[in-house]
mmCIF file of C-alpha atoms in Angstrom:
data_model
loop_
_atom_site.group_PDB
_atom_site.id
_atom_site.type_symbol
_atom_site.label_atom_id
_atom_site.label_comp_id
_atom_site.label_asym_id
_atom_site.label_seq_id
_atom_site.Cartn_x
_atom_site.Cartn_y
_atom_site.Cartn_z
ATOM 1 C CA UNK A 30 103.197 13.023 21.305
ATOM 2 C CA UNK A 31 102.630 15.647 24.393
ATOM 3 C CA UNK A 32 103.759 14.014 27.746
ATOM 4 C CA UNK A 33 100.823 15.086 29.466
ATOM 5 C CA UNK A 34 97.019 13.942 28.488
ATOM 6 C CA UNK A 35 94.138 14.133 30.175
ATOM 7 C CA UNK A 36 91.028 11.614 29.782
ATOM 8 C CA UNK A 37 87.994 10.286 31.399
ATOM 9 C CA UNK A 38 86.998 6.980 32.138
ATOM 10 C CA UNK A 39 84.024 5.719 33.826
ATOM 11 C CA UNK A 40 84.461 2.648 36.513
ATOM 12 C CA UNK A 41 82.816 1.718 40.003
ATOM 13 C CA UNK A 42 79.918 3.518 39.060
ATOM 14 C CA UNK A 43 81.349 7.039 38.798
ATOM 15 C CA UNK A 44 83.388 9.368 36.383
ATOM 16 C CA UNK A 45 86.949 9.532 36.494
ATOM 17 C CA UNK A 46 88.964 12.499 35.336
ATOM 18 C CA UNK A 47 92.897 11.125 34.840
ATOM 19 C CA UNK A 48 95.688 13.833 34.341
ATOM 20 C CA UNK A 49 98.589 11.502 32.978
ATOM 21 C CA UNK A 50 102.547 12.468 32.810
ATOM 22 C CA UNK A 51 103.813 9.950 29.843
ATOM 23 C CA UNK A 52 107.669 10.378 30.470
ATOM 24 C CA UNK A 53 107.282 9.756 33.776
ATOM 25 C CA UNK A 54 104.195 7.330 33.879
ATOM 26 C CA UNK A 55 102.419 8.394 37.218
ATOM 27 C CA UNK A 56 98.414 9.481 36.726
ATOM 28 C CA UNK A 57 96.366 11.543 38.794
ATOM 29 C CA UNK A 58 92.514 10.506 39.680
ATOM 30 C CA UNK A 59 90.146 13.312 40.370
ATOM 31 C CA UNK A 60 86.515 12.651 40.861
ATOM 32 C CA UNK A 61 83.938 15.669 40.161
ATOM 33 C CA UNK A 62 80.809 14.195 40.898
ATOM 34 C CA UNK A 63 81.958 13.583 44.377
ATOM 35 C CA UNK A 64 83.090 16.877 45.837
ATOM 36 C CA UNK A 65 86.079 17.189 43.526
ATOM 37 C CA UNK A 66 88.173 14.791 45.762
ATOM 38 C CA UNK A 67 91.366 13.804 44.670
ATOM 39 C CA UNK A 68 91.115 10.176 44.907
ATOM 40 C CA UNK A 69 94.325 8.460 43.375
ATOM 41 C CA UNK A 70 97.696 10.008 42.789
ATOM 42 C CA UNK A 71 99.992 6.963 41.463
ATOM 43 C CA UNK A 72 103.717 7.327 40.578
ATOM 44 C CA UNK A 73 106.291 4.562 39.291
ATOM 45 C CA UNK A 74 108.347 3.536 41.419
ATOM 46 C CA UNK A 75 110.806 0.333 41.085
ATOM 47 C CA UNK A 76 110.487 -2.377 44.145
ATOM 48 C CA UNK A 77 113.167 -4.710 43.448
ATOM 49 C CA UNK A 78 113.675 -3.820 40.115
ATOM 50 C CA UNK A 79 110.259 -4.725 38.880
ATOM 51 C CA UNK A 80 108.257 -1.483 38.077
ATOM 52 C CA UNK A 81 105.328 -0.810 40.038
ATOM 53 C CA UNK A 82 102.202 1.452 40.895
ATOM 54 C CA UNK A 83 102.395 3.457 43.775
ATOM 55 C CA UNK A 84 99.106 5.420 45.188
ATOM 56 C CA UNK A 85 100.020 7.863 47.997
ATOM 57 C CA UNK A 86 96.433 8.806 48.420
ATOM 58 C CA UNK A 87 94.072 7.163 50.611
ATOM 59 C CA UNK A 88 90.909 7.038 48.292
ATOM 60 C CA UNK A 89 87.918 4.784 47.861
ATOM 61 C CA UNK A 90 87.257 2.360 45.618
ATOM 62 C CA UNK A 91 84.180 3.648 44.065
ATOM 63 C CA UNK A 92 81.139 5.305 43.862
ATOM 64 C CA UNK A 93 79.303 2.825 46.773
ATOM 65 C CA UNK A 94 82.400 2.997 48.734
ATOM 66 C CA UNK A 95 82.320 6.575 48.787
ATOM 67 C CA UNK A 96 78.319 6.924 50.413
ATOM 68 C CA UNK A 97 79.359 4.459 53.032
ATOM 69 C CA UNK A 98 82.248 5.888 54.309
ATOM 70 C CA UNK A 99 82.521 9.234 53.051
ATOM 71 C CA UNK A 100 81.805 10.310 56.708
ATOM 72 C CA UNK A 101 84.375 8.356 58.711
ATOM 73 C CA UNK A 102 86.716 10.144 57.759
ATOM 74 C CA UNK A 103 86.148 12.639 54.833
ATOM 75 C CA UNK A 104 88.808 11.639 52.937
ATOM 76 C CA UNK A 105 89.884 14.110 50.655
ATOM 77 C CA UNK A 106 86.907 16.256 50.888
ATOM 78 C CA UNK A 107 86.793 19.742 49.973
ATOM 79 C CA UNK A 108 85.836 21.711 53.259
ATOM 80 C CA UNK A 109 83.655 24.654 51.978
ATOM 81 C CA UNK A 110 82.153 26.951 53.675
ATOM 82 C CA UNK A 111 83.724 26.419 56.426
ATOM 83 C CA UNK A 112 86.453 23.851 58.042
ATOM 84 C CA UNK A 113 86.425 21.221 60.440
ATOM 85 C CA UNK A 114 84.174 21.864 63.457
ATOM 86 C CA UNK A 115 81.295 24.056 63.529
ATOM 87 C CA UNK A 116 80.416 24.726 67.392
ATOM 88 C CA UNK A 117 76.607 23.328 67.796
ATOM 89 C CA UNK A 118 76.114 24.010 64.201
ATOM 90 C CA UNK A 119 75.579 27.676 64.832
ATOM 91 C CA UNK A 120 77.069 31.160 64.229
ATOM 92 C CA UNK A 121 75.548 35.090 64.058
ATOM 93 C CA UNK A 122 76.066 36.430 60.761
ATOM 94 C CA UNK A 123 75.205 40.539 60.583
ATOM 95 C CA UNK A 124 73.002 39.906 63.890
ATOM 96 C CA UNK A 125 70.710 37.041 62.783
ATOM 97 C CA UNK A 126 71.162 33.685 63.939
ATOM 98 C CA UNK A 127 71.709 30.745 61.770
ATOM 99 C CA UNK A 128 72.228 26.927 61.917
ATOM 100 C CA UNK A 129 73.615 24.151 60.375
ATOM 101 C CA UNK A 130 73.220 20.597 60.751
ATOM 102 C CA UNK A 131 74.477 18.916 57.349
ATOM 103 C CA UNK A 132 76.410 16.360 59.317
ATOM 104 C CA UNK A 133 76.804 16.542 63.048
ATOM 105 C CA UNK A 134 79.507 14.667 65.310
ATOM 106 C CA UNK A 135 79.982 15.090 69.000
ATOM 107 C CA UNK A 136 77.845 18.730 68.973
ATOM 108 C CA UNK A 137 79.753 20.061 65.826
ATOM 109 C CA UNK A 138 78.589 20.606 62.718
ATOM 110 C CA UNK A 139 81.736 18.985 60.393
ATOM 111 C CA UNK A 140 83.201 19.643 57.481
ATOM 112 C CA UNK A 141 81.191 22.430 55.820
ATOM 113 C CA UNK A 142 78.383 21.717 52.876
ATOM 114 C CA UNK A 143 80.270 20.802 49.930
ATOM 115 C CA UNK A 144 82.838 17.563 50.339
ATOM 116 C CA UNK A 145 79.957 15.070 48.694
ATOM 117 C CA UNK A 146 78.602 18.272 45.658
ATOM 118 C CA UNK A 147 78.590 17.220 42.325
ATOM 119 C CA UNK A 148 80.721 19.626 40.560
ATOM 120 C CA UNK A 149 80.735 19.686 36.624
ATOM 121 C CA UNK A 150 83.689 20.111 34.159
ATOM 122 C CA UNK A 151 84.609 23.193 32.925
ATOM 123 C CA UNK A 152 87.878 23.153 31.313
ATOM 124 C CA UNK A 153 90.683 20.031 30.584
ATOM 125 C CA UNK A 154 93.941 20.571 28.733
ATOM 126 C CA UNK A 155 96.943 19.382 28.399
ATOM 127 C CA UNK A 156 100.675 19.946 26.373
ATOM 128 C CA UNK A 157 104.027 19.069 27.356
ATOM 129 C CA UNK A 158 104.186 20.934 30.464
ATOM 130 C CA UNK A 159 101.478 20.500 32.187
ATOM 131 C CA UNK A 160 97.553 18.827 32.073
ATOM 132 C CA UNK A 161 94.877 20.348 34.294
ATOM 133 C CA UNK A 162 90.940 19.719 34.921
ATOM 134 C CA UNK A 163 89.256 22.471 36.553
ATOM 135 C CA UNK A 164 85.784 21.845 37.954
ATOM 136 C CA UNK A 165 83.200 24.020 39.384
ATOM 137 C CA UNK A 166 79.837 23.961 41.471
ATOM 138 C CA UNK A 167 77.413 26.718 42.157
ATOM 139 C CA UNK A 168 75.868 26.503 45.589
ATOM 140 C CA UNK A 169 72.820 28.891 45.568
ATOM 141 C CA UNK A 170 71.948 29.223 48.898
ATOM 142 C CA UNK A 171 69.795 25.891 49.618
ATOM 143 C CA UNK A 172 70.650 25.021 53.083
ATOM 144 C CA UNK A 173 68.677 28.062 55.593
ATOM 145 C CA UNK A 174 72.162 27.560 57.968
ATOM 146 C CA UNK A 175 73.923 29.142 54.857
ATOM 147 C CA UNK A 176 71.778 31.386 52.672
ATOM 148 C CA UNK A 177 74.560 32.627 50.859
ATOM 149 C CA UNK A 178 74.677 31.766 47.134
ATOM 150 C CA UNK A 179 78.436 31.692 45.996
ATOM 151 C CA UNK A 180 80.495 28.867 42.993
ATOM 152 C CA UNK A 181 83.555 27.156 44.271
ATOM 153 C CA UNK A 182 86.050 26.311 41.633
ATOM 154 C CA UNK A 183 88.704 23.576 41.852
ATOM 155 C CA UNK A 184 91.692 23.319 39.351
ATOM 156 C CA UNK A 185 94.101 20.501 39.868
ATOM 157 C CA UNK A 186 97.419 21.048 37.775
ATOM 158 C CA UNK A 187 99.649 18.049 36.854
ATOM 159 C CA UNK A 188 103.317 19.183 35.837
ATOM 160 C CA UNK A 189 106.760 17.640 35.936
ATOM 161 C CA UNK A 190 108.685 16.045 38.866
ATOM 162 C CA UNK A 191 105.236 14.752 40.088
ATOM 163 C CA UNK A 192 104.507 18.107 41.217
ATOM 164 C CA UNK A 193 100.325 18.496 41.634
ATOM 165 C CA UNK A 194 99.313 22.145 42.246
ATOM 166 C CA UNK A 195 94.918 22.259 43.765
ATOM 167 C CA UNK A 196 93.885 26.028 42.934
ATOM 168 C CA UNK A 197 90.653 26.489 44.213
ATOM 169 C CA UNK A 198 88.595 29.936 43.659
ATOM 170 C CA UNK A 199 85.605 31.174 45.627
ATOM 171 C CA UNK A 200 83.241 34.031 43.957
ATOM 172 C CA UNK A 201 80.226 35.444 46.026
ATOM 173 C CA UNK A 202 77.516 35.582 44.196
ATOM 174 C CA UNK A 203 75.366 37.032 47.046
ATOM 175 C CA UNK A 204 74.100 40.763 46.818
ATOM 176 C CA UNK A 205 75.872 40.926 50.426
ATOM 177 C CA UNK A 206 79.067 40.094 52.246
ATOM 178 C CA UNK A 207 79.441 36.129 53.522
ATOM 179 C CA UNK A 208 81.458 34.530 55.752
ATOM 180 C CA UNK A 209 84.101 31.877 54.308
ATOM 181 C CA UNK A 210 86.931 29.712 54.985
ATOM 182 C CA UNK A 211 88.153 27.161 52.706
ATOM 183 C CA UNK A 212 90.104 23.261 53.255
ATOM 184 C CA UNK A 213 91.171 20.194 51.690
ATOM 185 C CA UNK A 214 91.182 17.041 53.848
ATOM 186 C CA UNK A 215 93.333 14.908 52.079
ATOM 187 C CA UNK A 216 94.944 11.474 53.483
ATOM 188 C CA UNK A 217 98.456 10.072 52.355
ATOM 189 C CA UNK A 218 99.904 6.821 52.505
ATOM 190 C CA UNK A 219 103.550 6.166 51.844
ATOM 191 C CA UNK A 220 103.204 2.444 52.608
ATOM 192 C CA UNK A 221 104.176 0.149 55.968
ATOM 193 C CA UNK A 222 102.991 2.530 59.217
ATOM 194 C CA UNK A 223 102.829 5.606 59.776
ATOM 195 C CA UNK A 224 105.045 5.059 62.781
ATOM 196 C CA UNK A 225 108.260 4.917 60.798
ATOM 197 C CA UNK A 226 107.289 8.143 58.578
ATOM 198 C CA UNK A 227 109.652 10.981 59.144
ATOM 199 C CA UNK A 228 108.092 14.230 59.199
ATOM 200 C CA UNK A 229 108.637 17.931 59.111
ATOM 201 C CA UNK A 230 106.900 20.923 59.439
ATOM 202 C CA UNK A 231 107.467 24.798 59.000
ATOM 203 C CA UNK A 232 106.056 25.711 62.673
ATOM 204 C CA UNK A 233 106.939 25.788 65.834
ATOM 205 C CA UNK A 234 103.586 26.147 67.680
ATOM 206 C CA UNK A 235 99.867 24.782 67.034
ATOM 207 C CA UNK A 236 96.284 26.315 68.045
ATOM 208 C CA UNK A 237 95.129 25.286 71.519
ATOM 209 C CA UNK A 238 91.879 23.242 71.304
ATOM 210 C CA UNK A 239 89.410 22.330 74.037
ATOM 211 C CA UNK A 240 88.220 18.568 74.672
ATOM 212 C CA UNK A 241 86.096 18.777 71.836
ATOM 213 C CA UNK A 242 88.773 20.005 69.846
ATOM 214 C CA UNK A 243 87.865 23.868 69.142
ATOM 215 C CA UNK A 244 90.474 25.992 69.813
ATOM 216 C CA UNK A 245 90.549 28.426 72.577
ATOM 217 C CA UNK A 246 92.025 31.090 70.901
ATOM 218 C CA UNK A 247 95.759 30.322 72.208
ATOM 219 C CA UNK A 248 98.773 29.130 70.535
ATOM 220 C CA UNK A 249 101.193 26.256 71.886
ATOM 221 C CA UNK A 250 104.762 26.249 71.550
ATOM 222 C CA UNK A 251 105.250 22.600 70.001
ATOM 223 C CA UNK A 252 109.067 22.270 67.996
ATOM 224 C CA UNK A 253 108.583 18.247 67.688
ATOM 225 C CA UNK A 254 108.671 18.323 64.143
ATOM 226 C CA UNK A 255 110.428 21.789 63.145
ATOM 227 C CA UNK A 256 113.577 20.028 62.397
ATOM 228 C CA UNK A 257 111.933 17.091 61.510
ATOM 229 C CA UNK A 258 111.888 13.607 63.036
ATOM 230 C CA UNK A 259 110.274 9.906 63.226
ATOM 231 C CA UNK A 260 106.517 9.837 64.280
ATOM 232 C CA UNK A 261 106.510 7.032 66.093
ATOM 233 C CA UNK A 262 103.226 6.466 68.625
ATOM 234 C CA UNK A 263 102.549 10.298 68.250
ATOM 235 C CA UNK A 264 98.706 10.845 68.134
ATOM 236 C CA UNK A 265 98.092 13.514 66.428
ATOM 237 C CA UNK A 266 94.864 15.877 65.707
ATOM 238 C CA UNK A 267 96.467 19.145 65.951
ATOM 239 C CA UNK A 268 96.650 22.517 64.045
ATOM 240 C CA UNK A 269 99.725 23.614 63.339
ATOM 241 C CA UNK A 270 100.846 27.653 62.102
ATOM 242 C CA UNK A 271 102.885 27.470 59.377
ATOM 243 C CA UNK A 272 105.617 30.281 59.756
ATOM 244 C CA UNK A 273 106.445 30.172 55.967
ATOM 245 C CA UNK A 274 105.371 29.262 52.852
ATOM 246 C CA UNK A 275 108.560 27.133 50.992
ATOM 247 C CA UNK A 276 108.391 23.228 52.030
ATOM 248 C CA UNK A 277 105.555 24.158 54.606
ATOM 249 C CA UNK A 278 105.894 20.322 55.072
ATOM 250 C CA UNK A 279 108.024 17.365 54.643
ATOM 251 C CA UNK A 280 106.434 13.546 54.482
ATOM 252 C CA UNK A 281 108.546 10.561 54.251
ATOM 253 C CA UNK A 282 108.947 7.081 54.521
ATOM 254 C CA UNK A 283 112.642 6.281 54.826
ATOM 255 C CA UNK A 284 112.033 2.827 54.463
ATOM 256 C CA UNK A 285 110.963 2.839 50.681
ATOM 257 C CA UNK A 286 112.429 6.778 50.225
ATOM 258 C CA UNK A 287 108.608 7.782 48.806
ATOM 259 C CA UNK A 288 108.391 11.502 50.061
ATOM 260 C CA UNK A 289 105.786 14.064 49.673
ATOM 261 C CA UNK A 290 107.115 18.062 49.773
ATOM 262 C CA UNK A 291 104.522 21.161 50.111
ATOM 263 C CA UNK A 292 105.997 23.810 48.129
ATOM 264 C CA UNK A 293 103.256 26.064 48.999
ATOM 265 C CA UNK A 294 100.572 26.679 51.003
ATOM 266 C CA UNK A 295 99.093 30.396 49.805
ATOM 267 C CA UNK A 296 96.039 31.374 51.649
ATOM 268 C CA UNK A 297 96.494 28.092 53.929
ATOM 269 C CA UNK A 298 98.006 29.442 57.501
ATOM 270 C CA UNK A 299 97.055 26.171 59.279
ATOM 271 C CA UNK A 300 98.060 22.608 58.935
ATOM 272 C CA UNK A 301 95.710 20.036 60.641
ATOM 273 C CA UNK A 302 97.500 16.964 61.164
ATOM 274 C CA UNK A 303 95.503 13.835 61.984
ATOM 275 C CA UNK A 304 96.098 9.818 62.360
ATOM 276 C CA UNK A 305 93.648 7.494 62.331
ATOM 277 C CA UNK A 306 93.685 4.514 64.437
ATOM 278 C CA UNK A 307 94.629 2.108 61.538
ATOM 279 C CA UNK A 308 97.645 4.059 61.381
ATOM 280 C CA UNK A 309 98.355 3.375 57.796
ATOM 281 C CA UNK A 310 97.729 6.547 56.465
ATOM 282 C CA UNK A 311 98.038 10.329 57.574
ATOM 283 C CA UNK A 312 95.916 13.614 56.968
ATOM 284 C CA UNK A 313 97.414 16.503 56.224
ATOM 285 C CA UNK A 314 94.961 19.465 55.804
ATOM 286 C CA UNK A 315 95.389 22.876 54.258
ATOM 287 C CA UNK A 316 93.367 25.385 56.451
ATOM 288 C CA UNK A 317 92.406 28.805 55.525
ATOM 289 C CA UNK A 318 91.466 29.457 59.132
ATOM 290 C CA UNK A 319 90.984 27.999 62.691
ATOM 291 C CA UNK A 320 87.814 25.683 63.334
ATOM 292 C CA UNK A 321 84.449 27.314 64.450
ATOM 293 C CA UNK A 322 86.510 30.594 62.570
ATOM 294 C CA UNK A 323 82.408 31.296 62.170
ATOM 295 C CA UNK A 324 82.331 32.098 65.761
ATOM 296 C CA UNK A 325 85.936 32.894 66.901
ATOM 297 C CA UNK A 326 86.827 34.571 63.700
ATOM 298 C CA UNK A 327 90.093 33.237 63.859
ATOM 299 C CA UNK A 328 91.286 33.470 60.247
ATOM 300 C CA UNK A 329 88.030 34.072 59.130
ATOM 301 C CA UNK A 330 87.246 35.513 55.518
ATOM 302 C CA UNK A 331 84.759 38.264 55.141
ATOM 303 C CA UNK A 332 84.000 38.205 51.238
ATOM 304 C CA UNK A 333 82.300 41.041 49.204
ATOM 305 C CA UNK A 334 79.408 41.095 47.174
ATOM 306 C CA UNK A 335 80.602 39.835 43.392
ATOM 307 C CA UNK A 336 84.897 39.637 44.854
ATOM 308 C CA UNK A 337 86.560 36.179 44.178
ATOM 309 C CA UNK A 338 89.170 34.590 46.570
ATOM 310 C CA UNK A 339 91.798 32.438 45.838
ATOM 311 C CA UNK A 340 93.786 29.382 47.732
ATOM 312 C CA UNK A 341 96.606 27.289 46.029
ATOM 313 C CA UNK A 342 98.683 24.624 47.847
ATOM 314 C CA UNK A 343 101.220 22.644 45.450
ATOM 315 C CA UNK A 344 103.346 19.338 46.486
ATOM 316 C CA UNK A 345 105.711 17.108 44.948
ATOM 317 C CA UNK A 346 106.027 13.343 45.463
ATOM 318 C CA UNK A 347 109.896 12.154 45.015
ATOM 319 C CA UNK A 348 111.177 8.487 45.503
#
């Protein structure tokens, strides 16, 4: 029998891929037909000594759940073509104007054109190292604020210790270079508030950003968390620079020991860290570049006609 399966099951009105880990009993719930997201990740963990299901991700609880609310808050969403905030909706690309209006909050375009796609299922396996899904969807140029026809591919890999590695490929298919930045917008919850979660992260400064948070184009030294530390009543909705690539970030809860680890971060310079006012979860986003990076270029991607471009970030959950 192979410690690792993968299988799909349909509930609340949508398909459910589910990477399992027998030995160790924690599962994995990706969903393709909504933008990939990664909407359950439950480990074992023993609560006074009765077994029990623990999910550190902040999901939704179906397919209805999802159209109501997938926009306060994009939970999980894959950000694709571009990240976070898109000044007015607009940028130049190659000296023509363009515009896009997908989903507009406070005079930004948010969260680029992809985080509700239905991708399709290319490839499961599993053996008894590992179980992955990898998923794909072809954007062909739709939307006249993006006109550039390129497939996004997104391969979560399940493997031991509860380690979960998201590889996610971009290929132009345009005749012409495009502008691209890739993101994952993923919320954790480690139980209780996030008040009392001790965290840690590999930087020691964070992007600037204007009252409508777009950065200026200047860095802030900010050590709170290099050597890690309690949260407390910090609000945070801040970019970090991550200065290395080995534990990029630390999450815990000391009160129940559940802790999340980023082992890497490749292609993902920038941390956005954000709490929301229920305070009972946390978002920690891999960035490939700044917001508006259509505009201030900061981190921005210039991608060849027919050239691929990868991202991977990989974390382990520990109790």
């Amino acid at each position: 029998m192979e410690q690792f399966t993968t299988s799909l099951k349909r509930e609340s009105g949508w398909e459910v891929v589910v990477l399992k880990d027998g030995i160790l009993g924690s599962s994995v719930e990706i969903v393709p037909f909504a933008g990939a997201i990664l909407n359950s990740f439950e480990i074992n963990k023993t609560i006074d000594n009765e077994p029990k299901g623990w999910n550190i991700i902040d999901g939704y609880n179906g397919l209805e759940d999802f159209k109501d609310r997938v926009h306060a808050g994009f939970r999980s969403a894959k950000l694709s073509p571009f990240v976070c905030r898109l000044k007015d909706g607009k940028y130049t690309w190659k000296g023509i104007n363009y515009k896009i209006d997908k989903f507009m909050l406070d005079g930004s375009a948010l969260h680029g054109l992809l985080y509700d796609a239905p991708f399709k299922i290319i490839e499961t396996q599993s053996n008894n190292n590992n179980c992955f899904v990898e998923m794909e969807y072809i954007y062909n140029g739709e939307q006249a604020g993006y006109p550039f026809p390129y497939r996004c591919r997104v391969k979560y890999n399940l493997s031991e210790e509860n380690t979960l590695e998201i590889i996610t490929q971009i290929d132009n298919l345009s005749t012409e270079s495009i502008p691209i930045t890739d993101g994952w917008h993923p919320y954790f919850q480690l139980g209780g508030n996030v008040k009392d979660y001790w965290l840690q992260i590999a930087s020691d400064e964070m992007l600037e950003y204007d009252d409508t948070l777009l950065p200026t184009g200047n860095y802030i030294k900010d050590n709170r968390f290099v050597n890690g530390r309690t949260i407390g009543d910090e609000k945070l909705d801040n970019g970090f620079r991550i200065n290395k690539n080995k534990s990029a970030c630390i999450l815990q809860n000391p009160n129940n020991n559940l802790q999340i680890e980023w082992l890497t971060t490749e292609g993902y310079p920038i941390l956005q860290l954000y709490i929301p006012d229920h305070r009972k979860s946390i978002a920690i986003e891999n960035l490939s570049s700044a917001p508006d990076a259509f505009n201030n270029g900061i981190g921005l991607i210039v991608l060849e006609a027919k050239h691929s471009h990868y991202f991977k970030t990989k974390f382990k959950v520990s109790m």
